[in-house]
C-alpha positions as a Python dict, from the first residue, in 0.01 Angstrom:
ca = {
    (1, 'X'): (0, 0, 0),
    (2, 'X'): (142, 365, 11),
    (3, 'X'): (360, 641, -129),
    (4, 'X'): (742, 674, 18),
    (5, 'X'): (1036, 882, -39),
    (6, 'X'): (1382, 690, -60),
    (7, 'X'): (1604, 846, 203),
    (8, 'X'): (1889, 592, 164),
    (9, 'X'): (1996, 234, 172),
    (10, 'X'): (2081, -16, 468),
    (11, 'X'): (2376, -251, 483),
    (12, 'X'): (2350, -549, 647),
    (13, 'X'): (2656, -819, 726),
    (14, 'X'): (2434, -1067, 894),
    (15, 'X'): (2080, -1099, 782),
    (16, 'X'): (1797, -1356, 692),
    (17, 'X'): (1882, -1588, 436),
    (18, 'X'): (1578, -1473, 235),
    (19, 'X'): (1708, -1115, 200),
    (20, 'X'): (2058, -1219, 62),
    (21, 'X'): (2121, -1057, -223),
    (22, 'X'): (1828, -798, -203),
    (23, 'X'): (1879, -426, -212),
    (24, 'X'): (1732, -263, 118),
    (25, 'X'): (1605, 86, 152),
    (26, 'X'): (1516, 315, 397),
    (27, 'X'): (1175, 478, 268),
    (28, 'X'): (975, 766, 433),
    (29, 'X'): (625, 737, 401),
    (30, 'X'): (433, 1030, 257),
    (31, 'X'): (95, 1184, 316),
    (32, 'X'): (-136, 1232, 10),
    (33, 'X'): (-17, 1552, -72),
    (34, 'X'): (308, 1347, -175),
    (35, 'X'): (574, 1596, 15),
    (36, 'X'): (469, 1572, 403),
    (37, 'X'): (651, 1286, 582),
    (38, 'X'): (399, 1038, 753),
    (39, 'X'): (560, 878, 1038),
    (40, 'X'): (880, 706, 1112),
    (41, 'X'): (1101, 569, 776),
    (42, 'X'): (1082, 193, 731),
    (43, 'X'): (1332, -38, 551),
    (44, 'X'): (1199, -192, 229),
    (45, 'X'): (1324, -453, -28),
    (46, 'X'): (1352, -291, -366),
    (47, 'X'): (1364, -536, -685),
    (48, 'X'): (1310, -242, -923),
    (49, 'X'): (1619, -40, -844),
    (50, 'X'): (1508, 269, -703),
    (51, 'X'): (1741, 540, -617),
    (52, 'X'): (1776, 787, -322),
    (53, 'X'): (1518, 1095, -380),
    (54, 'X'): (1258, 909, -587),
    (55, 'X'): (916, 872, -471),
    (56, 'X'): (816, 506, -492),
    (57, 'X'): (476, 283, -393),
    (58, 'X'): (544, 44, -115),
    (59, 'X'): (348, -229, -17),
    (60, 'X'): (315, -437, 353),
    (61, 'X'): (145, -702, 202),
    (62, 'X'): (304, -1003, 361),
    (63, 'X'): (207, -1267, 84),
    (64, 'X'): (331, -1067, -180),
    (65, 'X'): (641, -1026, 0),
    (66, 'X'): (701, -1348, 70),
    (67, 'X'): (624, -1456, -319),
    (68, 'X'): (881, -1198, -436),
    (69, 'X'): (1186, -1332, -182),
    (70, 'X'): (1038, -1664, -240),
    (71, 'X'): (1049, -1736, 111),
    (72, 'X'): (777, -1847, 372),
    (73, 'X'): (938, -1735, 655),
    (74, 'X'): (1130, -1423, 576),
    (75, 'X'): (1104, -1120, 817),
    (76, 'X'): (1070, -861, 564),
    (77, 'X'): (749, -656, 584),
    (78, 'X'): (782, -409, 309),
    (79, 'X'): (872, -404, -47),
    (80, 'X'): (896, -176, -341),
    (81, 'X'): (623, -221, -616),
    (82, 'X'): (633, 84, -815),
    (83, 'X'): (853, 421, -903),
    (84, 'X'): (651, 738, -951),
    (85, 'X'): (741, 902, -1242),
}
């Protein structure tokens, strides 16, 4: 689990069936100072409605993501689990 800044959205015309109907965000992981980028951006599934520029909490927990998407075979690794106020 880590904090990240939403830097955009992703659109896929062809994708795994488990991803159908889900909003895909491009998020930049952040260091603990909440400002400095940490590594490369990743794609995360968003069920909370986060917008560009917001700071979110993302998780790479496979079990949680599979339960969220209701799919044991989803290729999704990252999901938004919180929006930081």
